[in-house]
Amino acid sequence: MHWLRRLFEKQQAEKYLDAELRDHLERQISDSIAAGMPSEEARRRAHLDFGGLESIKQQTRESHRGNLLETLFLDLRYAMRNLQKDRRFAMVAIFALALGIGSSTVVFSIFYSLFFNAFAAKDASRLVVPVIQNTENTGPSGSNLEPLTLHLADLDAVREQNRVFENIVGYIVEMVLANDGSQMYQFSSTRVTSEAFVFYGMPPLLGRGIAPEDGKPGAPPVFVMSYKTWKGIFHEDPKILGKILTIDGEPRTLVGVMPPRFQAYGLQAQIWIPLTRSRDTPRAEEESAAAVLARLRPGITIEAASADLDGIVKRLALLHPDDFPKHFATRVQSATDSLLGPQGGRTQFHSDMKHLLYDLLAAVAMLLFIACSNVANLLLARATVREKEMAVRSALGATRGRLVRQLLAESSVLAMAACVVGCLLAWFGMKFVPGIVPSTGDLYAGGRLGTESGFGLSAPLFFFALALTALTTLICGLAPALRVARTDLQPQLAGTGKGVNGRARHGRLRAALVVAEVALAIVLLIGTGLMMRSFFLLTRVDLGFNPKNVLFVVFSPQVSKNNPSVSLQTFASPQGLLLLRDVAERLKSLPGVAHVSIENAMPGYSPSAGPKVTVPGATHTEDAGIFACDENLVPTLELRMVQGRWLTEQEVRTAQYVGVISQRLARDFFGDANPVGRQIQVKAFKGPSEATQDAEFQIVGVVQDVVSAGPQQPTMPMIFLPYTVRGGFVFLLKTTVEPASLAHAVEEQVWAVDRNEIIALATPLEDFLQRFTYATPEFGLLIATPLASISLLLVIVGVFSVMAYTVSLETQEIGIRMALGAQQGTILRMILTKGAGLLATGIVLGLSASYALTRFLASQIWGVSATDPWTFTAVAAFVVAVGLGACFLPARRATEVDPLVALRYE
Amino acid sequence: MAQEKSEFLKGTLDMLVLKVVALGPIHGYAISQRIQQISKEFFQVPQGSLYPALHRLEDRGWLSADWRESETGRDAKFYTLTRKGRKQLETELVYWERLSDAVALILRAAE
């Protein structure tokens, strides 16, 4: 009740003040009466003498230093009144700050939700993902770092032997077919170890999550559904619990629906199924290895956990050497790093969100500084105009401190208004964020990175915006306020109040601010320019094929009890080949499909460097990718033949040992000679039905190089062989319509052939390119480009206002010059030179800063040097043009000065 | 120029008030009367200057104040010089002497 007492004290003080003044009045009256004045006259004189009682009270009150809050309130009210008088200034300042605060809040929200709020799990900061590094294969940097997968028995061993994890769980992501008796569904499903849901610690929306008992052998088979699936496929049916679906040929009961934010264990998982196993289940060889998620015990560091894990896994590797690389190291990564770091996807995907976010945060800090210095500049200009007001206030007894506080109050009113507008802008801006956050690279788990992050305005963001507001208040208001505090205000009263002295120093401060603005904007523009150029180069990479209108259909037998040996070679069996042809025929008959090709790779990202190849007589071998395909691959992908011919239908059907080699392979082994008709040997060739052995193929043609490790990586040697020799399970459909629109029809055709055994994943090839390669740089660009544009806009405003102000200060000088015969051109040149000087200084500083800073952008740009001279030159030229444009208007105005008016100006 | 004069007066008034209060506890009206008398009616202290000055001096801790019964039997606010106030008065007096010496010197030199 502090404020109550304060209020009471204030009332008391008022009462005493009143009493004191009344006492004085009474005494004066009684003295006058004693001196013989008539009482009426005495009273009148005394009142006259006193003047306004209220005004004396007010003056007396103000002589108290008073409490801080009270004067703050007064200052704010006064500031508001002042700003209302100068609406145009207030609007420009609020607009500039709002852009700065708004952009900062948006970028911070992305940063916050991905770095600190990316997982809905309890104690998410202690979640770690074990990774394994193959130290034998020293490929390009970090390319051999992968998430560790473990057999369930090994997972149990790690759980028992470690001393660093609170718990560790495993999960296996797969595609399943589900059947509810009337309808067929294809789900992205995750089988989880039974304690995984307790581990994650998120309560379900309906029913229950998977419980540890569900993993015991003989437990009733159950499953849990994601919110999105419940909503999208089952229309939020409230009575869905208890529904039975036949999944994997086994009827399972739905026991729970998870809340919207839960998206653990597979970024696209639609259903979760418990892994059933007991302690003594033998280490089954056909069982797929599980991905791993662990939580550190409190106080355990990443390093300690890594050391402990590495020891355990190395011991496991001694027992099961086939499951691990010959030389490797394991360690743990925080779940956030694993999600955002360069190793999050695989290296060919080049998704380094972590550093991108740091860069964007730095960019937005620069933008905020530009906005602040813009407003500081406007405030300084205003301060000059108001010097006389300040002098009068100071003469009337306002202390310097009070004046400084007054100015800070004004900038804080501006900043608070800007905070409100900025939060609104941020709110709009953030609506677009979830749509542009890139996804990770997993083929099946192509979910958005932020699937589990809570994007949106939250309490931490609100505090962030408030902190920014306080910061901007200080940055904007301090320069002009300190200036007032430092200058001698006395001459202001003596002179005309135009503030002649101190003007030069004043001008220098403003010029310095503009130079800083220009320099920062240059850094932002160059950074964005580099990203743009890099993205442009990336999208212009010659892939060697045309991904447009190609539907990629992965086609695989379902993991089920009827079909225990799941192998990608399955389709090479005689019935498998028949099945493939059957499906291919059906797909070809679909309207909108031009070509169908059977093959085994995802163009652009595979095949990876495979077996060693050589030619008879050659002394060296090379790692080559093997692309198994049929005769239709050339029209489907629009491959370009260089020499010879492509595989014929006859050769594919009869499984001839013939091949087409890539240009690079041809050059490496044959130089300028014609390779057609020569032999090529593949070491340790693994055909579908034969044992591994060296095999020779006759070269029938040479095709232009095809990208196979993402557009950023150079092409590698490649051989195209008939899929009947090698095995293939992927369909590529060249369509004449939008490929995604065919996905459903494709599913139906596949199921028409075999309703229960096959699952398919149909995605346009361009989607993969987008997701794996373009999404992250595009995301960076989509954020950086607005930031750079806003900074440019603010700089234009800044340069314009400082020049306009300079011109208005020098009107008199210009008038004199013109009266003495200066030409308009001379005046124009004089003003432009001044502006050009500012710009030039800013540009030189900006270019040097960029030269030093863009290396931090190196992980985000590709195909272009961080100090790319073209980008530097282009940005500098652009800023010169735009900056001079901003100077030109005020300069023109200067030439239109009428000397007579100008001389009478003051 | 009016403001400058009041600025000049403000400092002087503070010193005069301190000096008067130094003679013993006294209320506002009496202070104005005393200054008027001693200066032989030269200084007319307007209430609009006196009370802000009194409150300012009190606020700075140079004067202390309490309500007590006055000679007329009515309660009045009596001001007393504090130890801090006495020090302040001394510095102001020193300063004032120096200033008037300097002014006198200048005036004499200018003759």
PDB file of C-alpha atoms in Angstrom, chain A residues 681-811:
ATOM      1  CA  GLN A 681      34.591 -52.898 -65.379  1.00  0.00           C
ATOM      2  CA  VAL A 682      32.647 -52.487 -62.132  1.00  0.00           C
ATOM      3  CA  LYS A 683      34.480 -53.977 -59.159  1.00  0.00           C
ATOM      4  CA  ALA A 684      32.467 -55.993 -56.654  1.00  0.00           C
ATOM      5  CA  PHE A 685      29.251 -55.475 -58.597  1.00  0.00           C
ATOM      6  CA  LYS A 686      26.128 -56.394 -56.669  1.00  0.00           C
ATOM      7  CA  GLY A 687      23.421 -57.595 -58.996  1.00  0.00           C
ATOM      8  CA  PRO A 688      19.954 -58.461 -57.738  1.00  0.00           C
ATOM      9  CA  SER A 689      20.284 -62.223 -57.745  1.00  0.00           C
ATOM     10  CA  GLU A 690      23.936 -62.965 -58.140  1.00  0.00           C
ATOM     11  CA  ALA A 691      26.780 -62.953 -55.703  1.00  0.00           C
ATOM     12  CA  THR A 692      29.014 -59.909 -55.585  1.00  0.00           C
ATOM     13  CA  GLN A 693      31.635 -60.087 -58.305  1.00  0.00           C
ATOM     14  CA  ASP A 694      33.483 -57.909 -60.803  1.00  0.00           C
ATOM     15  CA  ALA A 695      31.369 -57.329 -63.897  1.00  0.00           C
ATOM     16  CA  GLU A 696      32.083 -55.912 -67.323  1.00  0.00           C
ATOM     17  CA  PHE A 697      29.704 -53.739 -69.303  1.00  0.00           C
ATOM     18  CA  GLN A 698      29.845 -52.656 -72.876  1.00  0.00           C
ATOM     19  CA  ILE A 699      29.646 -48.898 -73.302  1.00  0.00           C
ATOM     20  CA  VAL A 700      26.956 -47.907 -75.800  1.00  0.00           C
ATOM     21  CA  GLY A 701      26.858 -44.166 -75.224  1.00  0.00           C
ATOM     22  CA  VAL A 702      27.975 -41.122 -73.298  1.00  0.00           C
ATOM     23  CA  VAL A 703      25.527 -38.789 -71.575  1.00  0.00           C
ATOM     24  CA  GLN A 704      26.038 -35.319 -70.170  1.00  0.00           C
ATOM     25  CA  ASP A 705      26.958 -35.169 -66.473  1.00  0.00           C
ATOM     26  CA  VAL A 706      24.078 -35.346 -64.015  1.00  0.00           C
ATOM     27  CA  VAL A 707      24.125 -33.796 -60.551  1.00  0.00           C
ATOM     28  CA  SER A 708      23.881 -36.457 -57.867  1.00  0.00           C
ATOM     29  CA  ALA A 709      24.904 -34.953 -54.517  1.00  0.00           C
ATOM     30  CA  GLY A 710      22.806 -31.841 -54.586  1.00  0.00           C
ATOM     31  CA  PRO A 711      23.392 -28.893 -56.931  1.00  0.00           C
ATOM     32  CA  GLN A 712      26.134 -27.506 -54.679  1.00  0.00           C
ATOM     33  CA  GLN A 713      28.425 -30.477 -55.122  1.00  0.00           C
ATOM     34  CA  PRO A 714      30.346 -31.186 -58.314  1.00  0.00           C
ATOM     35  CA  THR A 715      29.125 -33.991 -60.506  1.00  0.00           C
ATOM     36  CA  MET A 716      30.795 -37.358 -60.167  1.00  0.00           C
ATOM     37  CA  PRO A 717      31.456 -40.239 -62.569  1.00  0.00           C
ATOM     38  CA  MET A 718      28.298 -42.231 -63.237  1.00  0.00           C
ATOM     39  CA  ILE A 719      27.186 -45.329 -65.091  1.00  0.00           C
ATOM     40  CA  PHE A 720      23.631 -45.955 -66.279  1.00  0.00           C
ATOM     41  CA  LEU A 721      22.759 -49.666 -66.354  1.00  0.00           C
ATOM     42  CA  PRO A 722      19.554 -51.573 -67.094  1.00  0.00           C
ATOM     43  CA  TYR A 723      17.518 -51.890 -63.918  1.00  0.00           C
ATOM     44  CA  THR A 724      16.974 -55.513 -64.776  1.00  0.00           C
ATOM     45  CA  VAL A 725      20.654 -56.050 -64.075  1.00  0.00           C
ATOM     46  CA  ARG A 726      20.910 -53.871 -61.014  1.00  0.00           C
ATOM     47  CA  GLY A 727      17.390 -53.655 -59.532  1.00  0.00           C
ATOM     48  CA  GLY A 728      15.099 -50.672 -59.357  1.00  0.00           C
ATOM     49  CA  PHE A 729      12.054 -49.624 -57.373  1.00  0.00           C
ATOM     50  CA  VAL A 730      11.423 -45.985 -58.252  1.00  0.00           C
ATOM     51  CA  PHE A 731       9.101 -44.671 -60.937  1.00  0.00           C
ATOM     52  CA  LEU A 732       9.652 -41.342 -62.572  1.00  0.00           C
ATOM     53  CA  LEU A 733       6.610 -39.932 -64.347  1.00  0.00           C
ATOM     54  CA  LYS A 734       7.009 -37.125 -66.829  1.00  0.00           C
ATOM     55  CA  THR A 735       3.684 -35.409 -66.730  1.00  0.00           C
ATOM     56  CA  THR A 736       1.924 -32.880 -68.883  1.00  0.00           C
ATOM     57  CA  VAL A 737      -0.056 -31.613 -65.907  1.00  0.00           C
ATOM     58  CA  GLU A 738       0.918 -30.424 -62.436  1.00  0.00           C
ATOM     59  CA  PRO A 739       2.660 -33.570 -61.093  1.00  0.00           C
ATOM     60  CA  ALA A 740       1.331 -33.281 -57.539  1.00  0.00           C
ATOM     61  CA  SER A 741      -2.218 -33.524 -58.854  1.00  0.00           C
ATOM     62  CA  LEU A 742      -1.488 -37.079 -60.014  1.00  0.00           C
ATOM     63  CA  ALA A 743      -0.319 -38.369 -56.630  1.00  0.00           C
ATOM     64  CA  HIS A 744      -3.676 -39.803 -55.680  1.00  0.00           C
ATOM     65  CA  ALA A 745      -4.289 -41.426 -59.059  1.00  0.00           C
ATOM     66  CA  VAL A 746      -0.846 -43.013 -58.849  1.00  0.00           C
ATOM     67  CA  GLU A 747      -1.615 -44.431 -55.411  1.00  0.00           C
ATOM     68  CA  GLU A 748      -4.817 -45.981 -56.763  1.00  0.00           C
ATOM     69  CA  GLN A 749      -3.078 -47.553 -59.732  1.00  0.00           C
ATOM     70  CA  VAL A 750      -0.416 -49.034 -57.474  1.00  0.00           C
ATOM     71  CA  TRP A 751      -2.974 -50.457 -55.092  1.00  0.00           C
ATOM     72  CA  ALA A 752      -4.979 -51.806 -58.022  1.00  0.00           C
ATOM     73  CA  VAL A 753      -2.055 -54.129 -58.666  1.00  0.00           C
ATOM     74  CA  ASP A 754      -1.508 -55.224 -55.083  1.00  0.00           C
ATOM     75  CA  ARG A 755      -3.765 -53.851 -52.444  1.00  0.00           C
ATOM     76  CA  ASN A 756      -1.990 -55.106 -49.378  1.00  0.00           C
ATOM     77  CA  GLU A 757       1.662 -55.330 -50.055  1.00  0.00           C
ATOM     78  CA  ILE A 758       2.833 -52.099 -51.567  1.00  0.00           C
ATOM     79  CA  ILE A 759       3.153 -48.597 -50.369  1.00  0.00           C
ATOM     80  CA  ALA A 760       4.025 -45.646 -52.460  1.00  0.00           C
ATOM     81  CA  LEU A 761       5.276 -42.163 -51.894  1.00  0.00           C
ATOM     82  CA  ALA A 762       4.524 -39.807 -54.743  1.00  0.00           C
ATOM     83  CA  THR A 763       6.143 -36.370 -54.663  1.00  0.00           C
ATOM     84  CA  PRO A 764       7.102 -33.976 -57.455  1.00  0.00           C
ATOM     85  CA  LEU A 765      10.847 -34.041 -58.012  1.00  0.00           C
ATOM     86  CA  GLU A 766      10.979 -30.260 -57.797  1.00  0.00           C
ATOM     87  CA  ASP A 767       9.624 -30.476 -54.240  1.00  0.00           C
ATOM     88  CA  PHE A 768      12.692 -32.396 -53.183  1.00  0.00           C
ATOM     89  CA  LEU A 769      14.992 -29.878 -54.811  1.00  0.00           C
ATOM     90  CA  GLN A 770      13.079 -27.135 -53.073  1.00  0.00           C
ATOM     91  CA  ARG A 771      13.123 -28.882 -49.710  1.00  0.00           C
ATOM     92  CA  PHE A 772      16.683 -30.131 -49.765  1.00  0.00           C
ATOM     93  CA  THR A 773      18.515 -27.393 -51.561  1.00  0.00           C
ATOM     94  CA  TYR A 774      16.590 -24.184 -52.103  1.00  0.00           C
ATOM     95  CA  ALA A 775      14.484 -23.862 -48.963  1.00  0.00           C
ATOM     96  CA  THR A 776      17.155 -22.705 -46.512  1.00  0.00           C
ATOM     97  CA  PRO A 777      18.827 -20.085 -48.722  1.00  0.00           C
ATOM     98  CA  GLU A 778      15.399 -18.992 -49.874  1.00  0.00           C
ATOM     99  CA  PHE A 779      14.293 -18.604 -46.273  1.00  0.00           C
ATOM    100  CA  GLY A 780      17.395 -16.516 -45.609  1.00  0.00           C
ATOM    101  CA  LEU A 781      16.639 -14.370 -48.615  1.00  0.00           C
ATOM    102  CA  LEU A 782      12.980 -13.968 -47.729  1.00  0.00           C
ATOM    103  CA  ILE A 783      14.021 -12.555 -44.370  1.00  0.00           C
ATOM    104  CA  ALA A 784      17.162 -10.685 -45.428  1.00  0.00           C
ATOM    105  CA  THR A 785      15.668  -8.952 -48.470  1.00  0.00           C
ATOM    106  CA  PRO A 786      12.976  -7.081 -46.533  1.00  0.00           C
ATOM    107  CA  LEU A 787      15.579  -6.146 -43.913  1.00  0.00           C
ATOM    108  CA  ALA A 788      17.928  -4.767 -46.559  1.00  0.00           C
ATOM    109  CA  SER A 789      15.083  -2.941 -48.311  1.00  0.00           C
ATOM    110  CA  ILE A 790      13.908  -1.359 -45.098  1.00  0.00           C
ATOM    111  CA  SER A 791      17.450  -0.300 -44.259  1.00  0.00           C
ATOM    112  CA  LEU A 792      17.780   1.282 -47.697  1.00  0.00           C
ATOM    113  CA  LEU A 793      14.499   3.113 -47.244  1.00  0.00           C
ATOM    114  CA  LEU A 794      15.614   4.403 -43.852  1.00  0.00           C
ATOM    115  CA  VAL A 795      18.920   5.538 -45.283  1.00  0.00           C
ATOM    116  CA  ILE A 796      17.158   7.423 -48.055  1.00  0.00           C
ATOM    117  CA  VAL A 797      15.036   9.147 -45.433  1.00  0.00           C
ATOM    118  CA  GLY A 798      18.151   9.836 -43.355  1.00  0.00           C
ATOM    119  CA  VAL A 799      20.207  11.293 -46.197  1.00  0.00           C
ATOM    120  CA  PHE A 800      17.257  13.285 -47.446  1.00  0.00           C
ATOM    121  CA  SER A 801      16.466  14.777 -44.064  1.00  0.00           C
ATOM    122  CA  VAL A 802      20.057  15.699 -43.234  1.00  0.00           C
ATOM    123  CA  MET A 803      20.500  17.337 -46.626  1.00  0.00           C
ATOM    124  CA  ALA A 804      17.192  19.159 -46.461  1.00  0.00           C
ATOM    125  CA  TYR A 805      18.156  20.406 -43.043  1.00  0.00           C
ATOM    126  CA  THR A 806      21.602  21.512 -44.207  1.00  0.00           C
ATOM    127  CA  VAL A 807      20.012  23.431 -47.044  1.00  0.00           C
ATOM    128  CA  SER A 808      17.550  25.129 -44.738  1.00  0.00           C
ATOM    129  CA  LEU A 809      20.409  26.166 -42.418  1.00  0.00           C
ATOM    130  CA  GLU A 810      22.415  27.545 -45.282  1.00  0.00           C
ATOM    131  CA  THR A 811      19.629  29.400 -46.993  1.00  0.00           C
TER     132      THR A 811
END
